[in-house]
Structure formats: C-alpha cells, structure tokens
Short mmCIF file of C-alpha atoms in Angstrom, two decimals:
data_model
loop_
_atom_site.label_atom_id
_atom_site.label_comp_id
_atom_site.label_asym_id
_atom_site.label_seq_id
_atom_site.Cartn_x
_atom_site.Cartn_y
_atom_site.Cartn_z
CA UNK A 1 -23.37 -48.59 21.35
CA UNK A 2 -26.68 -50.48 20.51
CA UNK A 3 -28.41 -48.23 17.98
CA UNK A 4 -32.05 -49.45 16.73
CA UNK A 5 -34.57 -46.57 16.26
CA UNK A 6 -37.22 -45.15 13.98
CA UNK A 7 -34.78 -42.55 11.46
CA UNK A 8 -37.50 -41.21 9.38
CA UNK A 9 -40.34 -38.41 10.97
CA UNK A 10 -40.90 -37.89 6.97
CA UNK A 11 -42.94 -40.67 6.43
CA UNK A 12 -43.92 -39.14 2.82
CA UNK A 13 -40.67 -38.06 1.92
CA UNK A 14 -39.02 -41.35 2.18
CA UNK A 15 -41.67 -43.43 1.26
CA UNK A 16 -41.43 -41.83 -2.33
CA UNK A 17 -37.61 -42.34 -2.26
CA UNK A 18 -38.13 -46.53 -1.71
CA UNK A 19 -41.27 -46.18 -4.39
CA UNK A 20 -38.95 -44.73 -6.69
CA UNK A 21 -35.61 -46.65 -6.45
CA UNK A 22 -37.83 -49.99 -7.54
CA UNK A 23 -35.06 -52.71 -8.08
CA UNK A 24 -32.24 -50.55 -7.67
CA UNK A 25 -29.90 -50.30 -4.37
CA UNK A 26 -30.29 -46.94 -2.83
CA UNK A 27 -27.57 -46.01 0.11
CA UNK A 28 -28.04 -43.31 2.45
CA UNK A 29 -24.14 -42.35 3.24
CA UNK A 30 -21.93 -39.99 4.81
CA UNK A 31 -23.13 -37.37 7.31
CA UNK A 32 -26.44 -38.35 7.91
CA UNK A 33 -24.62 -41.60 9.00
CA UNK A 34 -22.21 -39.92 11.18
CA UNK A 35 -25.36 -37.75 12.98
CA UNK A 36 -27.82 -40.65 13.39
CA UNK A 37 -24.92 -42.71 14.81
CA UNK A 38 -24.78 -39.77 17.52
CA UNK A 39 -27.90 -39.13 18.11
CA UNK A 40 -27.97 -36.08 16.29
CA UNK A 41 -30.66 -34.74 13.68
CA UNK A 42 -28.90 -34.88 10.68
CA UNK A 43 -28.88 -31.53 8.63
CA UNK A 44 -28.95 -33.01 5.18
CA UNK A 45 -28.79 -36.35 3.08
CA UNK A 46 -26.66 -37.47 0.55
CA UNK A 47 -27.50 -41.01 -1.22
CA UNK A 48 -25.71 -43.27 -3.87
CA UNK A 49 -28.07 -45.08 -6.56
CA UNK A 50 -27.28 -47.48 -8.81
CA UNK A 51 -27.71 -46.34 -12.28
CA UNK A 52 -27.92 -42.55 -12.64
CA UNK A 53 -27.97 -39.80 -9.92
CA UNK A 54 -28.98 -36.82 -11.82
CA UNK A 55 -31.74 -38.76 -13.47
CA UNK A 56 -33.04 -40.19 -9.92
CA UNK A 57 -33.02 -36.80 -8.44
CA UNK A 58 -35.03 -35.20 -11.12
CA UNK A 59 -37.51 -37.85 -10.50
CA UNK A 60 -37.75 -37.32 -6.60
CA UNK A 61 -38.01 -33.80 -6.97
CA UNK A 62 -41.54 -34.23 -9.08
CA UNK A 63 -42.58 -36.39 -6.98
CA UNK A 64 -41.87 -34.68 -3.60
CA UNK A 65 -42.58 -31.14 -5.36
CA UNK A 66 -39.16 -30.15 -4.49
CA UNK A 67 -36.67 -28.04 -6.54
CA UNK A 68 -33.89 -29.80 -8.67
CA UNK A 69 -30.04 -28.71 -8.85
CA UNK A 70 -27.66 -30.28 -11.19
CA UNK A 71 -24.45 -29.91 -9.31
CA UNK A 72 -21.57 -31.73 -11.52
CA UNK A 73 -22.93 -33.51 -14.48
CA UNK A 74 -19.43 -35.16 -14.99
CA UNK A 75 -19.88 -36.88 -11.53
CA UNK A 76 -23.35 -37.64 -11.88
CA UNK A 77 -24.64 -35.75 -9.12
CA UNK A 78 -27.78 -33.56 -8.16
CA UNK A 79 -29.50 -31.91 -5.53
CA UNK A 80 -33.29 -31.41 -4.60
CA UNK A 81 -34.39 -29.16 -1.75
CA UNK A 82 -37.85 -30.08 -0.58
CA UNK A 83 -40.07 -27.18 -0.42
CA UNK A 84 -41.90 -27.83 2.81
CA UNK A 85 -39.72 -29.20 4.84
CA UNK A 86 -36.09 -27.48 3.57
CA UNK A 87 -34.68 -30.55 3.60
CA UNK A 88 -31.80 -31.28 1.56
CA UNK A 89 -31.03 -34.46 -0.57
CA UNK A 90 -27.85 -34.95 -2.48
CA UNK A 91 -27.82 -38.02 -5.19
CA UNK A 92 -24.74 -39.01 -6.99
CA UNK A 93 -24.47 -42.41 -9.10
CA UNK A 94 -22.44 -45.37 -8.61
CA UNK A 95 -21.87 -46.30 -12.16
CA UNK A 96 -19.21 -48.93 -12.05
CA UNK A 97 -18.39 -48.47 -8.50
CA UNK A 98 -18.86 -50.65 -5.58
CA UNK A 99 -20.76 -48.73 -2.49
CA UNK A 100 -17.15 -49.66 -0.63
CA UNK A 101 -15.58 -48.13 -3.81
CA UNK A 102 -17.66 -44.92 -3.32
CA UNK A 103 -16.54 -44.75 0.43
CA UNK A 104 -13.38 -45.13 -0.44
CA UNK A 105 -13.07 -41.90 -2.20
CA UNK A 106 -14.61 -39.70 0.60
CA UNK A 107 -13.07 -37.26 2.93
CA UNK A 108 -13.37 -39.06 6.78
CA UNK A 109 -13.39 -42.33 7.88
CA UNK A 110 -16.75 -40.81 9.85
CA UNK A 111 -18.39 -39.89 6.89
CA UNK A 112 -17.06 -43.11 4.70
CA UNK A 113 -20.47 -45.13 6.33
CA UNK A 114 -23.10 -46.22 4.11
CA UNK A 115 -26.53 -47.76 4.59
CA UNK A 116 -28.69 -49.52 2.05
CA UNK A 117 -32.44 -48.12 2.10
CA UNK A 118 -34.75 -50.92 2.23
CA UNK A 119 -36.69 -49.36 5.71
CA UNK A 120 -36.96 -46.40 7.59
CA UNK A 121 -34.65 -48.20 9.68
CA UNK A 122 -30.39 -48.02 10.82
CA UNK A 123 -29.40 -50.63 12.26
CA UNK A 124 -25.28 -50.58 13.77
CA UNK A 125 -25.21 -54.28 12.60
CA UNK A 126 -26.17 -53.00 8.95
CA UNK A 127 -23.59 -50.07 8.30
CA UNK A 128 -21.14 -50.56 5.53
CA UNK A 129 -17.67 -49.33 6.79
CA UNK A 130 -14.84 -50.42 4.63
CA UNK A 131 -12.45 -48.21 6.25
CA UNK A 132 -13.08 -48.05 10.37
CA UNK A 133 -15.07 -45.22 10.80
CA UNK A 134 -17.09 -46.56 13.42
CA UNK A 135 -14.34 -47.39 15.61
CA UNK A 136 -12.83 -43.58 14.91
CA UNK A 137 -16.79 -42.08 15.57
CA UNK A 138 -16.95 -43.87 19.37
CA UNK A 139 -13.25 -42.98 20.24
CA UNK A 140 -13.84 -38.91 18.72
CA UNK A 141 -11.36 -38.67 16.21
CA UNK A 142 -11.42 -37.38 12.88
CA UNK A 143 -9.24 -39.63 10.50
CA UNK A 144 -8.66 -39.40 6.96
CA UNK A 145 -9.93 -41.83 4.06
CA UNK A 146 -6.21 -41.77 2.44
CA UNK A 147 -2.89 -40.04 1.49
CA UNK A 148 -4.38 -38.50 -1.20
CA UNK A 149 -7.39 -36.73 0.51
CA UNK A 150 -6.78 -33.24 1.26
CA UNK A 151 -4.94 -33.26 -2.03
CA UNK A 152 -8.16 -34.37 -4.00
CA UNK A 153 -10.09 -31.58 -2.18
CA UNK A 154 -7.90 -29.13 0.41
CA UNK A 155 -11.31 -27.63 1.74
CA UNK A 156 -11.63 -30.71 3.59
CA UNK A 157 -8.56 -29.49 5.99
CA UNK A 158 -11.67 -26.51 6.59
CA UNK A 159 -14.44 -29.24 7.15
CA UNK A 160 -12.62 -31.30 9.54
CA UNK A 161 -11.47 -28.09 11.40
CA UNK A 162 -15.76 -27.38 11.54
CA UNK A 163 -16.57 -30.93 12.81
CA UNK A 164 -14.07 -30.88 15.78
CA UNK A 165 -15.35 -27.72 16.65
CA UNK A 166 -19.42 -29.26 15.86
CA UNK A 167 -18.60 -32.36 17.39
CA UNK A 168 -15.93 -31.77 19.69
CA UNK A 169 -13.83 -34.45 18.26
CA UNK A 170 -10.24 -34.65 17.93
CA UNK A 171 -8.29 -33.98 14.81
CA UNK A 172 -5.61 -36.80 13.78
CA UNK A 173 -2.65 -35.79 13.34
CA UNK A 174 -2.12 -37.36 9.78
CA UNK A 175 -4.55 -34.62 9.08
CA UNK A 176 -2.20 -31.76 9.95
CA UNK A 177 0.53 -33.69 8.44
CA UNK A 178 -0.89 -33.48 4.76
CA UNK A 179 -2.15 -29.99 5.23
CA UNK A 180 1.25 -28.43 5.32
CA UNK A 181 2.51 -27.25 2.06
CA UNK A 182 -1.60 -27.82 1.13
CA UNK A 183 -2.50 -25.46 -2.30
CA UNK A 184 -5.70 -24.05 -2.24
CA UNK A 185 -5.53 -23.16 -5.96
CA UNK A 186 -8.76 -23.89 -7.90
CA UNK A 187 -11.38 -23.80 -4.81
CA UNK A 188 -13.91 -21.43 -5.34
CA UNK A 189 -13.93 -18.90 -3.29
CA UNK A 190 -18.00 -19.46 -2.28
CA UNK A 191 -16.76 -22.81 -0.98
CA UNK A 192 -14.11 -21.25 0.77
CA UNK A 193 -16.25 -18.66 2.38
CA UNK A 194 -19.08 -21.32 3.32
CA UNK A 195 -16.34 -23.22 5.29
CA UNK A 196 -14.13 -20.77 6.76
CA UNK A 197 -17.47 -18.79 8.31
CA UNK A 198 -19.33 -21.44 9.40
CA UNK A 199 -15.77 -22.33 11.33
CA UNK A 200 -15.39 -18.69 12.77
CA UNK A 201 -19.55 -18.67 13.60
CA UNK A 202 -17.95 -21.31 16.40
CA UNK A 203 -17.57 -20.14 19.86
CA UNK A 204 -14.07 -22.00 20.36
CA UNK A 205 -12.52 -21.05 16.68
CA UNK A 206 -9.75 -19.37 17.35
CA UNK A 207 -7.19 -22.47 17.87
CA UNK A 208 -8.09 -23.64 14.23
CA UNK A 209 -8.12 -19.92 13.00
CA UNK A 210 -4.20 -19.51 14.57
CA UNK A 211 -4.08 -22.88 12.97
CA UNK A 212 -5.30 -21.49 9.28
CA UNK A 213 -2.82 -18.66 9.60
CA UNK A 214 0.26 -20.70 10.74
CA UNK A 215 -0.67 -23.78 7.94
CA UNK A 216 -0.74 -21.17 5.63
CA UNK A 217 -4.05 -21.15 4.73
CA UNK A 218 -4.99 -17.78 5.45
CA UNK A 219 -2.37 -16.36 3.45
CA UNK A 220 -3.40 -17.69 0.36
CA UNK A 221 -7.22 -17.02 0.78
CA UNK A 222 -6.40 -13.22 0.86
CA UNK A 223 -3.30 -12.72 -0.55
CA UNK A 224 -3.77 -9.11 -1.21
CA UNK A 225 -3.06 -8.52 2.39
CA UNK A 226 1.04 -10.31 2.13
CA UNK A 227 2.87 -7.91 4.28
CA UNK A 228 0.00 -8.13 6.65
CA UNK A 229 0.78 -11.92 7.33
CA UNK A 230 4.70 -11.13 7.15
CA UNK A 231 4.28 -8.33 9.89
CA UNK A 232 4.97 -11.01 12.79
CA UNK A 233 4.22 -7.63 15.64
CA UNK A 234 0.73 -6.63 12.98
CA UNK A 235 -0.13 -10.55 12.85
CA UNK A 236 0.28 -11.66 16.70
CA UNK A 237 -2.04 -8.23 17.90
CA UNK A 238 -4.52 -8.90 14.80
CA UNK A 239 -5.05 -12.75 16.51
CA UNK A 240 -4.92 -11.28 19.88
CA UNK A 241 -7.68 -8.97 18.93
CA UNK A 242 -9.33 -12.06 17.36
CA UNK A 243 -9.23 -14.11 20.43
CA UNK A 244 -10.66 -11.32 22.46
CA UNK A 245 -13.80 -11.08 20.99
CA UNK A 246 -14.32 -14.88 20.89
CA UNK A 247 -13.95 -14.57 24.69
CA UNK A 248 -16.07 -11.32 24.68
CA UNK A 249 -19.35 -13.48 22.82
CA UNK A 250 -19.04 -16.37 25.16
CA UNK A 251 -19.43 -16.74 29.13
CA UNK A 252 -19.78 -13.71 31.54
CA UNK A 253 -17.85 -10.65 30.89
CA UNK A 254 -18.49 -6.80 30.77
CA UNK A 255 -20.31 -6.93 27.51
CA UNK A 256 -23.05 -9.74 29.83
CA UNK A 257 -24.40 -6.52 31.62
CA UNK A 258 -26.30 -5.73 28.16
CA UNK A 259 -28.17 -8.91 27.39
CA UNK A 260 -31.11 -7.38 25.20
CA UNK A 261 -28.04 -5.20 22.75
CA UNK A 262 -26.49 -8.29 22.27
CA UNK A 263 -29.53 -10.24 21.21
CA UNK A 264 -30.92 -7.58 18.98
CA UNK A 265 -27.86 -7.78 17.16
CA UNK A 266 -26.67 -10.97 16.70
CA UNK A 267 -29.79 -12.95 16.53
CA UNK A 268 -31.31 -11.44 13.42
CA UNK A 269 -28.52 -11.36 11.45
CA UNK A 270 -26.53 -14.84 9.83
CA UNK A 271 -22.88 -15.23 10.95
CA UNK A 272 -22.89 -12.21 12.22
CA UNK A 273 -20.43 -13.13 15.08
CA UNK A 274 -17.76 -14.70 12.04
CA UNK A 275 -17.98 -11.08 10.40
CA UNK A 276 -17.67 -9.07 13.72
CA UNK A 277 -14.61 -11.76 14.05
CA UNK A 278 -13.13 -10.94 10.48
CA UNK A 279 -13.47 -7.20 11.03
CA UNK A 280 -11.44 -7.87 14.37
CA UNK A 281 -8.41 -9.67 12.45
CA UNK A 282 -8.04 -7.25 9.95
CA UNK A 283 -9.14 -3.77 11.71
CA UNK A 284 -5.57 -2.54 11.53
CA UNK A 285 -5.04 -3.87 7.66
CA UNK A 286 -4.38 -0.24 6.33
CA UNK A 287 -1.52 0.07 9.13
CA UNK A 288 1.48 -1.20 7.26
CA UNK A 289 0.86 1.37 4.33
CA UNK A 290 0.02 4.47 6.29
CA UNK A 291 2.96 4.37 8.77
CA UNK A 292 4.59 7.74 9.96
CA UNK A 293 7.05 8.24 12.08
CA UNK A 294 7.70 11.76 13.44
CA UNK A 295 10.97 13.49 14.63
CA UNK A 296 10.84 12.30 18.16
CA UNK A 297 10.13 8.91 16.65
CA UNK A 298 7.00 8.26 17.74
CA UNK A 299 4.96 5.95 14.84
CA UNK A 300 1.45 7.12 13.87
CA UNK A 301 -1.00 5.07 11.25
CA UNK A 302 -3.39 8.09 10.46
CA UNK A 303 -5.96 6.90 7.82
CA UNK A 304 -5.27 3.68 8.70
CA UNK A 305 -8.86 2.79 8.96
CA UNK A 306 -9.97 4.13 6.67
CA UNK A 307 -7.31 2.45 4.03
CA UNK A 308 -8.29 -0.87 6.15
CA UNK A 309 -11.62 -0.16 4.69
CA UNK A 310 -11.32 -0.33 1.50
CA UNK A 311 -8.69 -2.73 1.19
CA UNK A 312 -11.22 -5.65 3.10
CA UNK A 313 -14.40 -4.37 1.49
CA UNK A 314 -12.15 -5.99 -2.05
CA UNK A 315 -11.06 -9.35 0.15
CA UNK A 316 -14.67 -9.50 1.03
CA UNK A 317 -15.87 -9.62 -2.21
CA UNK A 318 -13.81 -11.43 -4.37
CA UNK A 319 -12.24 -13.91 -1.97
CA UNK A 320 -15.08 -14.64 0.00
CA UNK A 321 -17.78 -13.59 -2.24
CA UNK A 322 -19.52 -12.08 0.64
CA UNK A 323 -23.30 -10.31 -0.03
CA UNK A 324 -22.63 -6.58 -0.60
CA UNK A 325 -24.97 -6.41 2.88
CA UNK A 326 -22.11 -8.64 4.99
CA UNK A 327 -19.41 -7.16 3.10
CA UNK A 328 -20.53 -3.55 4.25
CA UNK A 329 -20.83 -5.02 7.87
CA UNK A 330 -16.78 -5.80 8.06
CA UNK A 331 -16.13 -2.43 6.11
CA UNK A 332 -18.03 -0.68 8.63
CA UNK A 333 -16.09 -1.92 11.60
CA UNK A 334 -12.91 -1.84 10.10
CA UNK A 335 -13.30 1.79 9.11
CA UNK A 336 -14.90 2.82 12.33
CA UNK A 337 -12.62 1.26 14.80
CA UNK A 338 -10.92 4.38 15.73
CA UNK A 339 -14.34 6.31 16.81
CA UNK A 340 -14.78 5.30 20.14
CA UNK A 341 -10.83 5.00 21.03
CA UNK A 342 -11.00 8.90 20.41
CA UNK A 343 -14.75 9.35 22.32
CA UNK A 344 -13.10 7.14 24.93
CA UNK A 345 -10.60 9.40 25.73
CA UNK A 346 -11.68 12.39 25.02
CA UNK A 347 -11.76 15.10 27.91
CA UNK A 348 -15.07 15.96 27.17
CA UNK A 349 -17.69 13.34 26.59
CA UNK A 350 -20.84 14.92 25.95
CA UNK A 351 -24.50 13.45 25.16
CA UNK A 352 -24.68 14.82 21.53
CA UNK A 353 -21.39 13.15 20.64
CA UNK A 354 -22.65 9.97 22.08
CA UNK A 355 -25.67 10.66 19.63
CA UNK A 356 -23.53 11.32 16.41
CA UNK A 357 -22.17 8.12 17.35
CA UNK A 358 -25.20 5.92 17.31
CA UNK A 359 -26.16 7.28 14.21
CA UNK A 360 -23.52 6.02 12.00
CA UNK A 361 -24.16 3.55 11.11
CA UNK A 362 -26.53 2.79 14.20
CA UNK A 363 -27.23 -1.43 13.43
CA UNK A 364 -23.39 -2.26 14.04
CA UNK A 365 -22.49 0.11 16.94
CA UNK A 366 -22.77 -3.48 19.58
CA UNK A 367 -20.06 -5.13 17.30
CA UNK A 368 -18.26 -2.16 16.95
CA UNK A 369 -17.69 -1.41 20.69
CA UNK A 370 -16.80 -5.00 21.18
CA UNK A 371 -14.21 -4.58 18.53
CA UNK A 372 -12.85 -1.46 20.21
CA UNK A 373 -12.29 -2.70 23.35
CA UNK A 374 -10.85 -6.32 22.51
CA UNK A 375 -8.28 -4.01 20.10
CA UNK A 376 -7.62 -1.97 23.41
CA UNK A 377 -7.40 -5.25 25.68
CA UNK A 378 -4.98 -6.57 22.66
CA UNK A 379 -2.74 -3.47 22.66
CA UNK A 380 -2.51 -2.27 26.05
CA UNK A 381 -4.36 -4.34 28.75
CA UNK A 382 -5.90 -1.04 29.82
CA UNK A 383 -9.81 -1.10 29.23
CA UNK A 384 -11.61 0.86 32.17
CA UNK A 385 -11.57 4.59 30.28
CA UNK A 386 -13.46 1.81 27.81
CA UNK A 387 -15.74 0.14 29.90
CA UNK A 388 -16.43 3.42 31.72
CA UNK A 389 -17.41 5.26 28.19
CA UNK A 390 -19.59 2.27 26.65
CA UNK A 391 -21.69 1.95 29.69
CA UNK A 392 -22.69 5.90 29.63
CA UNK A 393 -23.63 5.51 26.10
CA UNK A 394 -25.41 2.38 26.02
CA UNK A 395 -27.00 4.20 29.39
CA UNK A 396 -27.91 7.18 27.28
CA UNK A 397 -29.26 5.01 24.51
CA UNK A 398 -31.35 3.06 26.35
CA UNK A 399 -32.77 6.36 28.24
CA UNK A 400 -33.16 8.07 24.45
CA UNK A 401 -34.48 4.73 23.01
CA UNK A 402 -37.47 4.90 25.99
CA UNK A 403 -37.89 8.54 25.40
CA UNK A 404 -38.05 8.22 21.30
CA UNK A 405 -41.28 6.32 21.99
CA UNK A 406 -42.91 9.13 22.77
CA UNK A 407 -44.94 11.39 20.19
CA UNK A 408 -42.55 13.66 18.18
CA UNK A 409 -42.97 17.42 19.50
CA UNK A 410 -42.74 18.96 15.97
CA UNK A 411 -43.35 16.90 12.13
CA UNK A 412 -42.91 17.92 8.67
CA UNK A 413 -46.14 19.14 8.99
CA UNK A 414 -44.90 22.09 11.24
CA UNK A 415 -42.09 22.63 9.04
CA UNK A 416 -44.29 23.13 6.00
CA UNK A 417 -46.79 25.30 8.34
CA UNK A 418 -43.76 27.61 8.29
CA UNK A 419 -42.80 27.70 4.46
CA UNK A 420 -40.50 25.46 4.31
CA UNK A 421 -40.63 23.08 1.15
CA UNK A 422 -39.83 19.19 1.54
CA UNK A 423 -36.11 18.32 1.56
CA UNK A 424 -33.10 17.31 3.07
CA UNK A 425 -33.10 19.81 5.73
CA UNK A 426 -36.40 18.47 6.31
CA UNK A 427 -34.44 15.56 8.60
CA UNK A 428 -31.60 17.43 10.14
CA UNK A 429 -34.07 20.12 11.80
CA UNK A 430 -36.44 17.22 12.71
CA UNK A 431 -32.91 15.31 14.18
CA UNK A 432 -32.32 18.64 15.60
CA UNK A 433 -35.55 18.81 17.37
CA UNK A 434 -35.75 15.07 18.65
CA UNK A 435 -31.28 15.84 20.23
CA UNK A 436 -32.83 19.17 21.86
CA UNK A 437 -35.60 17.77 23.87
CA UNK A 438 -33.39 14.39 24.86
CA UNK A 439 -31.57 17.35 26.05
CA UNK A 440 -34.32 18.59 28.24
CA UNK A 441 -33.65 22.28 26.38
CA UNK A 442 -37.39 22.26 24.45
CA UNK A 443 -39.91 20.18 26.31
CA UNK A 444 -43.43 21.00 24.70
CA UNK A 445 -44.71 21.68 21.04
CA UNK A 446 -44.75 25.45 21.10
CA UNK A 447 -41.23 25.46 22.57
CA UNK A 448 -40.20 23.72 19.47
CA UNK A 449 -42.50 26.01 17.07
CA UNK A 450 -40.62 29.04 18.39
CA UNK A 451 -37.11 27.51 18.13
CA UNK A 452 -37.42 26.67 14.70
CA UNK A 453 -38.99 30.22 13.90
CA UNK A 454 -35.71 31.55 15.68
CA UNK A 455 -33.60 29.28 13.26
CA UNK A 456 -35.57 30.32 10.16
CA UNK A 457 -35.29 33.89 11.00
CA UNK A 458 -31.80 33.83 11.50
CA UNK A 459 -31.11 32.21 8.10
CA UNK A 460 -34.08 34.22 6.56
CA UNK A 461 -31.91 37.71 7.82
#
C-alpha cells in the first residue's frame, strides 16, 4: 500500500498547531492514523507533545478560537473542539515517555501508530509502529497492545466490537480470550452508554450484542434485570426479538413498502435505531414478575408492560445515563408493545381505534409496529393478521395525514361563538370534529356548527 497524499483540507487549523509546537515534537497518533491509512476521513485527532498537554491545548484553543476541556489532569490530557469546523483535538503529554512508550500503553495494535508533525504530510515510510499494527491494519484484524489491555480499560472489549462492525475487520481471538471473566466495575456508565449505542446504531450488531450477553457483559451493565438474563426461554426470545428488527431496518422486507415513515422517523432523531433495538430486548422485562398461571394452566403476564416500563425507564437512566427525551423513547415502546397485538387481532378493527392509536404517543408509532411484529415473528412465526393490520393503518394515516391539510371545518373561535370558555374540552371537541369528518359523517362548516350545538344541548339539559 503506497500512501503519499495531502492529509490536511484545514490549512489554518494545522498551520497554528506547527506555529505553536516551536521546538517541541508533536505526534498525531491513534485513530486518525488508522483512518488516513484507509482512506477514510478521520473523525477526530488525538496528538502527543512533548512537555505538557493540557497547557498546549489551552494554547491551540485561543488561537484557533475553539473551546477547551480538561479531561484528566493526572494524565495530562485536554480537549479543544473547534468552533467552525467541529473538529475534535485530543492532547495528552509525553512527560518521560518515549512516543513508542506512549503506543505501548494503547488499546490496538491499529491505533498504536504515531506520526511526527513536521508537514501536512503521512507518509507509510514515516509511521512509528512499535508493535505491528500496520501489518494487522492490511490483513483486517483487530489485535491487542498486551495482556493487560482490557484489564487497564474493559470498554475497549466495546470499542473493538464497534470497529469490526465500522471497519469490517476481524476480531482476534486473544481479544475474546481476556474478555471472559472481564469486570466492568468503575466505568462510567456515560462511557458505557457512548459505546454500547454507537455498537447497536450498527446494522450487523447483533452477533457482538449475543456476544455482550453470553461474555457477560450485559449482565453487569443492568444488573437490576438478573432473573431476566437467568430466564434462558425470556433471554433466547428477547435476542430473537432483537435480531428481528436488525433484519427489519436493513434490506427489503414488509416494513420497505413505507419508505417516507421510515425516514421521518429515523432520520431526525440520533440512535434512534439502538433505542428502538433496546426497547426490543427488554419489551417483555416485567414478564418474570407478573406471571399467572390459571387453573387450566395456561400462563398469562398481564401488566407486564407496563411493569417493563418502569423497570427500563430506571436502567435507562442510571446505567446508561440516557437524556430523559431517549429514555422516554424505550419506555414508550416497552410499555406499548401490547397495543397493536390486541388491535391486530381484534374482531373488529375500526378507523377510530386506528386513530386512538396514532395519537399516543404519535412520533414512535413506526418503531413501535416494528417492535410488534419482530416480537410476533420471535414468538410464533405467524405475522400476516400483523402485516394485514399495519398496512390499513398506515393506509388510513396517510389518507388522514392528506386530508388534515385541509382547513379545519370548526376552531376555537366557533366554540367560543357558542359560550363555551377556553379549556381542555376545548381539544377533545376540536379532536372530535377533525375524527367525524375523516369519517365522512360532517362534511361542511354548518354541519359541524349544528353537531356541536346538539352536543352542548345535550349536556346543557
């Protein structure tokens, strides 16, 4: 592999970092490496200086404009985000250490490369690799620095689980080897949750997920659900259910037929497909606990989801430390998951149930019918009452959605006309309005005029 090219399109940027360093050696190392190496942008950069890290960054980040972050003061090492750009630098300082010394103590071989900054250049001939990472990047494998280096930081077993699936490189298996019996005691959880979602964000996760769960990983990320891992019947449908989904968000399947639902809600939101994933593993969390078995001996789980609920909206926010926004997405799904099993086979399906359904809450109903009918693939195989129920209502929505454009027949204007006084009944007869002509049962203003006068005599009387 001959690699000789221009690195830097930040001419100003980097030009400040070479002004700066002055007699000192300045080595860009690790990822950005690894990324140039493959011909891939890199996403951030992380340097070692000679002399102090924290004291370089603060410097760059005057100069560039660009915000500082102390990150570990013991370790010497800062961040500055560059304010146009985004960009991220990382400094740490070498203080007694050799640059070989410093890639010693890494995580991967592939990220133990190091380049000293004298040009906007890398040049193959010029990268420092003590420890063979080179030869591992070309063959694809992901190899560790040492014995020691899952111990020195276990979320490394989650970042080389993220590059195979970013790189599609194998894992070594000296890897696996030091992750069993692997503590995660002492990681905070934001670290955690930063690695184990950008994993699940991946369209081919679930083999390292199963992986997590098997390694014991999981387990001790959310230890509040125990029994749930010790269920072996709970645990293989809950990663059935998982693996479902991932198959339902990539290549052609039923869910393809609705290409503008699925964009409007996944693209706007941030890992959105890792918490529609999450919700998926643990929708039937609340099972174990609400288990009833009748006198024929048939089992039920009623509350189940609603138990599941509450019990992941807790996981969610103190092991992962999710936003309270992503936290109530999972909650949501878990404790909605039942809704359209029961719509799906009810004997009656009619257009205002379909309604209620889109209304609460209306921005997750997508995930949530994905959900529903990987948990029906995962427990039964038997998915047409499904697919045969979400198509009518994504129909119907589509058909109200066109209609909705339209000017509203009656306002709060026409409400107060009548002597009514602003409220909350103020929305449910306007709802009730906007359901009746989707209906067809009121088409013009005056229709809707004199039902409401019917409804406000009858309560009136």
């Amino acid at each position: 592999m001959n690699i000789k090219k221009q690195l830097w399109t930040w001419d100003n940027i980097f030009t400040g970092l070479l002004a700066l360093k002055g007699e000192r050696k300045l080595y860009l190392v690790g990822g950005a490496i690894r990324d140039i190496l493959l011909n891939r942008p890199p996403e951030d950069f992380d340097f070692a200086i000679e002399g102090s890290g924290i004291e370089f960054a603060r410097k760059f980040a005057e100069k560039v404009k660009g915000t500082f972050i102390l990150l570990s003061k013991r370790d010497d090492e800062a961040r500055v985000v560059h304010s146009v750009s985004g960009l991220t630098f990382d400094f740490s300082g070498l203080a007694d250490k050799t640059i070989e010394e410093d890639l010693k103590r890494r995580d991967f071989t592939l990220n133990a490369l190091a380049v000293e900054l004298d040009e906007f250049r890398v040049e193959e001939e010029k990268v420092i690799d003590p420890l063979g990472g080179f030869n591992h990047l070309t063959k694809g494998v992901i190899y560790p620095v040492g014995k020691e280096s899952l111990k020195q930081d276990p979320l490394r077993l989650l970042r080389a689980f993220r590059l195979s699936l970013e790189l599609d490189f194998k894992i070594d298996e000296k890897i696996l080897d030091l992750a069993r019996g692997l503590s995660l005691t002492g990681v905070a959880p934001e670290r955690i949750s930063g690695e184990l979602l950008r994993i699940m964000e991946k369209p081919k996760s679930f083999k390292y997920f199963r992986l997590l769960v098997n390694l014991g990983i999981l387990p001790q990320i959310f230890p509040e659900a125990k029994t749930f891992f010790e269920s072996a019947e709970l645990l293989n449908h809950s990663l059935f259910t998982y693996e479902k989904i991932e198959q339902l968000l990539s290549g052609k399947n039923f869910f393809s037929r609705f290409p503008a639902e699925g964009a409007s809600y996944f693209n706007p939101v941030p890992r959105r497909k890792a918490l529609l994933k999450l919700a998926g593993f643990f929708h039937d969390l609340g099972k174990l606990e609400t288990r009833f078995v009748n006198g024929k001996g048939e089992a039920h789980y009623y509350g189940h989801d609603t138990l599941g609920a509450q019990k992941v909206e807790q996981m969610m926010k103190e092991r992962l430390r999710l936003s309270n926004k992503e936290t109530l997405t999972v909650k949501a799904l878990v404790a909605r998951h039942m809704h359209l099993h029961l719509l799906a086979t009810s004997p009656v399906l009619t257009d205002r149930a379909i309604r209620r359904f889109f209304r609460l809450p209306e921005d997750e109903y997508f995930g949530l019918m994905i959900l529903t009918y990987a948990d029906g693939y995962a427990t039964a195989g038997k998915i047409a009452h499904l697919e045969a129920a979400i198509e009518r209502m994504i129909r119907l929505k589509q058909e109200d959605t066109a209609k909705a454009k339209m000017k509203r027949l009656v306002t709060g204007h026409d409400l107060i006309s009548l002597g009514l006084k602003p409220g909350p009944i103020f929305k449910e007869l306007l709802q009730e309005m906007e359901d009746l002509r989707l209906e067809g049962k009121i088409e013009t203003r005056e229709e809707g005029i004199a039902y409401l006068k019917g409804i406000i005599c009858f309560f009136k009387n």
